[in-house]
Tab-separated table of C-alpha atoms in Angstrom:
chain	number	residue	atom	x	y	z
A	1	UNK	CA	-19.301	3.514	4.750
A	2	UNK	CA	-16.043	1.583	4.859
A	3	UNK	CA	-15.018	2.993	1.453
A	4	UNK	CA	-12.429	0.866	-0.347
A	5	UNK	CA	-10.983	-1.995	1.660
A	6	UNK	CA	-8.038	-4.216	0.790
A	7	UNK	CA	-6.731	-7.432	2.301
A	8	UNK	CA	-4.174	-8.454	3.272
A	9	UNK	CA	-2.123	-5.410	4.349
A	10	UNK	CA	1.164	-7.294	4.041
A	11	UNK	CA	2.132	-10.500	2.265
A	12	UNK	CA	5.362	-12.392	1.624
A	13	UNK	CA	5.440	-14.971	-1.159
A	14	UNK	CA	8.020	-17.272	-2.626
A	15	UNK	CA	8.730	-17.204	-6.349
A	16	UNK	CA	6.171	-19.301	-8.201
A	17	UNK	CA	3.437	-19.115	-5.559
A	18	UNK	CA	0.018	-17.771	-6.437
A	19	UNK	CA	-2.284	-15.558	-4.413
A	20	UNK	CA	-5.263	-13.238	-4.624
A	21	UNK	CA	-5.345	-9.667	-3.383
A	22	UNK	CA	-8.831	-8.725	-2.296
A	23	UNK	CA	-10.533	-5.403	-2.947
A	24	UNK	CA	-14.059	-4.383	-2.012
A	25	UNK	CA	-16.017	-1.126	-2.064
A	26	UNK	CA	-19.381	-0.288	-0.556
A	27	UNK	CA	-20.104	2.885	-2.535
A	28	UNK	CA	-21.813	1.166	-5.485
A	29	UNK	CA	-19.104	2.434	-7.819
A	30	UNK	CA	-19.063	1.136	-11.378
A	31	UNK	CA	-15.399	1.777	-12.075
A	32	UNK	CA	-12.666	-0.120	-10.211
A	33	UNK	CA	-8.967	-0.399	-10.894
A	34	UNK	CA	-5.703	-1.847	-9.623
A	35	UNK	CA	-2.405	0.055	-9.517
A	36	UNK	CA	1.067	-0.840	-8.417
A	37	UNK	CA	3.371	1.689	-6.785
A	38	UNK	CA	7.110	1.421	-7.258
A	39	UNK	CA	9.738	3.926	-6.042
A	40	UNK	CA	10.294	6.799	-8.460
A	41	UNK	CA	7.605	5.572	-10.866
A	42	UNK	CA	4.364	6.830	-9.396
A	43	UNK	CA	1.412	4.474	-9.730
A	44	UNK	CA	0.872	2.367	-12.830
A	45	UNK	CA	-2.439	0.855	-13.906
A	46	UNK	CA	-2.589	-2.948	-13.983
A	47	UNK	CA	-6.249	-3.722	-14.829
A	48	UNK	CA	-9.535	-1.932	-14.606
A	49	UNK	CA	-13.250	-2.682	-14.763
A	50	UNK	CA	-16.158	-0.488	-15.850
A	51	UNK	CA	-18.816	-2.756	-14.358
A	52	UNK	CA	-19.633	-6.300	-13.313
A	53	UNK	CA	-18.498	-8.763	-15.979
A	54	UNK	CA	-16.331	-6.195	-17.809
A	55	UNK	CA	-12.567	-5.929	-17.349
A	56	UNK	CA	-9.678	-4.638	-19.427
A	57	UNK	CA	-5.923	-4.362	-19.315
A	58	UNK	CA	-4.008	-1.339	-18.159
A	59	UNK	CA	-0.404	-0.369	-18.627
A	60	UNK	CA	1.304	-3.330	-16.872
A	61	UNK	CA	-1.077	-6.345	-16.982
A	62	UNK	CA	1.401	-9.201	-17.474
A	63	UNK	CA	1.389	-11.751	-14.651
A	64	UNK	CA	-1.952	-10.581	-13.243
A	65	UNK	CA	-5.546	-11.662	-13.747
A	66	UNK	CA	-8.779	-10.012	-12.642
A	67	UNK	CA	-12.477	-10.754	-12.685
A	68	UNK	CA	-15.529	-8.747	-11.648
A	69	UNK	CA	-18.483	-10.926	-10.752
A	70	UNK	CA	-20.150	-8.311	-8.501
A	71	UNK	CA	-20.168	-4.523	-8.339
A	72	UNK	CA	-18.515	-4.603	-4.914
A	73	UNK	CA	-15.526	-6.891	-5.435
A	74	UNK	CA	-12.515	-6.739	-7.751
A	75	UNK	CA	-9.841	-9.311	-6.811
A	76	UNK	CA	-6.362	-9.306	-8.349
A	77	UNK	CA	-4.713	-12.680	-8.916
A	78	UNK	CA	-1.005	-13.303	-9.200
A	79	UNK	CA	-0.669	-16.540	-11.119
A	80	UNK	CA	3.005	-17.328	-10.473
A	81	UNK	CA	4.698	-14.674	-8.355
A	82	UNK	CA	8.036	-13.222	-9.447
A	83	UNK	CA	10.431	-10.889	-7.579
A	84	UNK	CA	9.575	-8.167	-10.113
A	85	UNK	CA	6.072	-8.137	-8.629
A	86	UNK	CA	7.374	-6.911	-5.278
A	87	UNK	CA	5.448	-3.663	-4.891
A	88	UNK	CA	2.657	-1.875	-3.081
A	89	UNK	CA	-0.722	-2.537	-4.680
A	90	UNK	CA	-3.611	-0.109	-4.522
A	91	UNK	CA	-7.205	-0.671	-5.487
A	92	UNK	CA	-9.336	2.331	-6.434
A	93	UNK	CA	-12.936	3.002	-7.392
A	94	UNK	CA	-15.069	5.822	-8.768
A	95	UNK	CA	-18.726	6.257	-9.716
A	96	UNK	CA	-17.928	6.127	-13.443
A	97	UNK	CA	-14.941	6.273	-15.777
A	98	UNK	CA	-15.735	9.891	-16.512
A	99	UNK	CA	-12.715	12.144	-16.438
A	100	UNK	CA	-14.144	14.608	-13.908
A	101	UNK	CA	-14.629	12.012	-11.179
A	102	UNK	CA	-11.945	11.440	-8.580
A	103	UNK	CA	-10.914	7.921	-7.682
A	104	UNK	CA	-11.059	6.662	-4.083
A	105	UNK	CA	-8.126	4.543	-2.978
A	106	UNK	CA	-7.805	1.669	-0.551
A	107	UNK	CA	-5.007	1.531	2.058
A	108	UNK	CA	-2.794	-0.740	-0.054
A	109	UNK	CA	-1.216	-4.191	0.131
A	110	UNK	CA	2.543	-4.421	0.492
A	111	UNK	CA	3.741	-7.540	-1.327
A	112	UNK	CA	7.233	-9.006	-1.171
A	113	UNK	CA	8.231	-11.859	-3.467
A	114	UNK	CA	11.381	-13.715	-2.458
B	1	UNK	CA	0.098	8.704	-24.771
B	2	UNK	CA	-0.692	10.688	-21.663
B	3	UNK	CA	2.131	11.579	-19.290
B	4	UNK	CA	2.747	13.642	-16.148
B	5	UNK	CA	6.082	15.069	-15.056
B	6	UNK	CA	6.685	16.323	-11.513
B	7	UNK	CA	9.653	18.182	-10.151
B	8	UNK	CA	12.350	15.988	-8.719
B	9	UNK	CA	12.354	15.534	-4.975
B	10	UNK	CA	12.766	15.208	-2.159
B	11	UNK	CA	11.808	18.676	-0.964
B	12	UNK	CA	12.802	19.753	2.538
B	13	UNK	CA	11.387	22.945	4.054
B	14	UNK	CA	11.155	24.665	7.382
B	15	UNK	CA	7.755	25.248	8.946
B	16	UNK	CA	5.943	28.322	7.549
B	17	UNK	CA	7.972	28.287	4.322
B	18	UNK	CA	6.345	28.656	0.898
B	19	UNK	CA	5.854	25.487	-1.106
B	20	UNK	CA	5.756	24.968	-4.857
B	21	UNK	CA	5.750	21.556	-6.503
B	22	UNK	CA	5.832	21.786	-10.282
B	23	UNK	CA	3.698	19.550	-12.487
B	24	UNK	CA	3.397	19.529	-16.262
B	25	UNK	CA	1.427	17.160	-18.435
B	26	UNK	CA	0.947	15.828	-21.941
B	27	UNK	CA	-2.502	14.625	-22.953
B	28	UNK	CA	-4.912	14.512	-25.833
B	29	UNK	CA	-8.285	16.120	-25.429
B	30	UNK	CA	-9.330	17.770	-22.180
B	31	UNK	CA	-8.169	15.847	-19.134
B	32	UNK	CA	-9.032	16.592	-15.537
B	33	UNK	CA	-6.081	17.267	-13.231
B	34	UNK	CA	-5.610	16.097	-9.651
B	35	UNK	CA	-3.231	16.332	-6.746
B	36	UNK	CA	-3.228	13.325	-4.424
B	37	UNK	CA	-1.398	13.124	-1.090
B	38	UNK	CA	-0.042	9.992	0.580
B	39	UNK	CA	0.782	10.175	4.280
B	40	UNK	CA	3.228	7.611	5.671
B	41	UNK	CA	1.778	4.100	5.674
B	42	UNK	CA	-1.517	5.166	4.109
B	43	UNK	CA	-3.265	5.103	0.764
B	44	UNK	CA	-3.735	8.071	-1.537
B	45	UNK	CA	-6.213	10.810	-0.688
B	46	UNK	CA	-7.490	13.430	-3.066
B	47	UNK	CA	-6.082	16.835	-2.134
B	48	UNK	CA	-7.627	18.966	-4.880
B	49	UNK	CA	-8.737	18.847	-8.485
B	50	UNK	CA	-9.549	20.990	-11.513
B	51	UNK	CA	-11.616	19.839	-14.447
B	52	UNK	CA	-11.211	22.600	-17.034
B	53	UNK	CA	-8.793	25.288	-18.125
B	54	UNK	CA	-8.291	28.184	-15.654
B	55	UNK	CA	-10.039	26.290	-12.848
B	56	UNK	CA	-8.348	26.662	-9.467
B	57	UNK	CA	-8.551	23.759	-7.067
B	58	UNK	CA	-7.977	24.430	-3.376
B	59	UNK	CA	-8.061	22.528	-0.093
B	60	UNK	CA	-6.340	22.772	3.321
B	61	UNK	CA	-4.397	25.871	2.210
B	62	UNK	CA	-3.081	24.176	-0.930
B	63	UNK	CA	-4.029	25.434	-4.368
B	64	UNK	CA	-3.293	24.708	-8.021
B	65	UNK	CA	-4.505	26.311	-11.261
B	66	UNK	CA	-5.174	24.399	-14.495
B	67	UNK	CA	-3.069	26.208	-17.105
B	68	UNK	CA	-3.802	24.807	-20.541
B	69	UNK	CA	-1.467	27.219	-22.344
B	70	UNK	CA	1.537	25.949	-20.373
B	71	UNK	CA	0.098	22.457	-19.714
B	72	UNK	CA	0.833	22.875	-16.026
B	73	UNK	CA	-0.848	22.317	-12.658
B	74	UNK	CA	1.660	23.492	-10.045
B	75	UNK	CA	0.846	22.900	-6.368
B	76	UNK	CA	1.387	25.790	-3.927
B	77	UNK	CA	0.957	26.496	-0.250
B	78	UNK	CA	1.828	29.748	1.440
B	79	UNK	CA	2.912	28.367	4.816
B	80	UNK	CA	3.632	24.674	5.284
B	81	UNK	CA	3.298	22.765	8.536
B	82	UNK	CA	5.069	19.695	9.875
B	83	UNK	CA	1.809	17.781	9.323
B	84	UNK	CA	2.098	18.436	5.559
B	85	UNK	CA	5.035	16.029	5.349
B	86	UNK	CA	3.920	13.409	2.827
B	87	UNK	CA	4.304	12.269	-0.778
B	88	UNK	CA	2.427	14.376	-3.323
B	89	UNK	CA	1.291	13.000	-6.675
B	90	UNK	CA	0.105	14.981	-9.654
B	91	UNK	CA	-2.262	13.027	-11.905
B	92	UNK	CA	-4.497	13.442	-14.907
B	93	UNK	CA	-7.597	11.572	-15.936
B	94	UNK	CA	-8.808	11.375	-19.492
B	95	UNK	CA	-11.809	9.537	-20.832
B	96	UNK	CA	-12.797	7.795	-23.997
B	97	UNK	CA	-10.857	5.673	-26.431
B	98	UNK	CA	-8.238	3.335	-25.055
B	99	UNK	CA	-7.590	5.423	-21.930
B	100	UNK	CA	-11.065	5.024	-20.483
B	101	UNK	CA	-11.040	6.697	-17.095
B	102	UNK	CA	-7.386	5.910	-16.532
B	103	UNK	CA	-5.430	7.979	-14.004
B	104	UNK	CA	-1.897	8.788	-15.156
B	105	UNK	CA	0.443	9.701	-12.297
B	106	UNK	CA	3.637	11.632	-11.948
B	107	UNK	CA	6.454	9.964	-10.056
B	108	UNK	CA	5.606	11.633	-6.744
B	109	UNK	CA	7.426	14.277	-4.697
B	110	UNK	CA	8.460	13.600	-1.118
B	111	UNK	CA	7.951	16.642	1.105
B	112	UNK	CA	9.535	16.870	4.548
B	113	UNK	CA	8.791	19.854	6.772
B	114	UNK	CA	10.999	20.522	9.800
B	115	UNK	CA	9.880	22.499	12.886
């Protein structure tokens, strides 16, 4: 089991460029989510999905799009990058959205927008 | 909405010292509570969890008790090691309504342990 994998590990973009952060899990988890980590603010939820074809917004969704065509993959798209999107992005998954289940995190993608 | 407040850091200790990192929360219903740890350059790993009042989670010498009356989930370790140096996050997870399965995190506490 690879668990939750994310690519790329590092990325530098110019303002206005677009890109997709990849996330995949091989644990057959229904629930997947994207967080961003900023200093002094913990992790904040961007978008989440409770199954293939179902996505919803989290706390800070503006500037990001997601889709979930398969159980395994949950890519995060930045439509037009802005310096405010400089952050570390984590993807996470869990068997369900039930409160008792822990979430498993990927290693993160460090994004810098110039 | 849900929120988690952790003690301000950073925390610097000598090896074998006692560790407490305070965590309090605000939530509706009956959330589960978690401590995650992030080692330098890595993602978050679950350290321990508790899913109902008075539960004690424990792992690797760390422990925390779910106190509903004080809405707290303080992390403790009797004797820290240099290898415990990391960032520690307290988090809660509620379910149902608009917060379906969402993890709400505290701001994180940086722990540095010196030999």
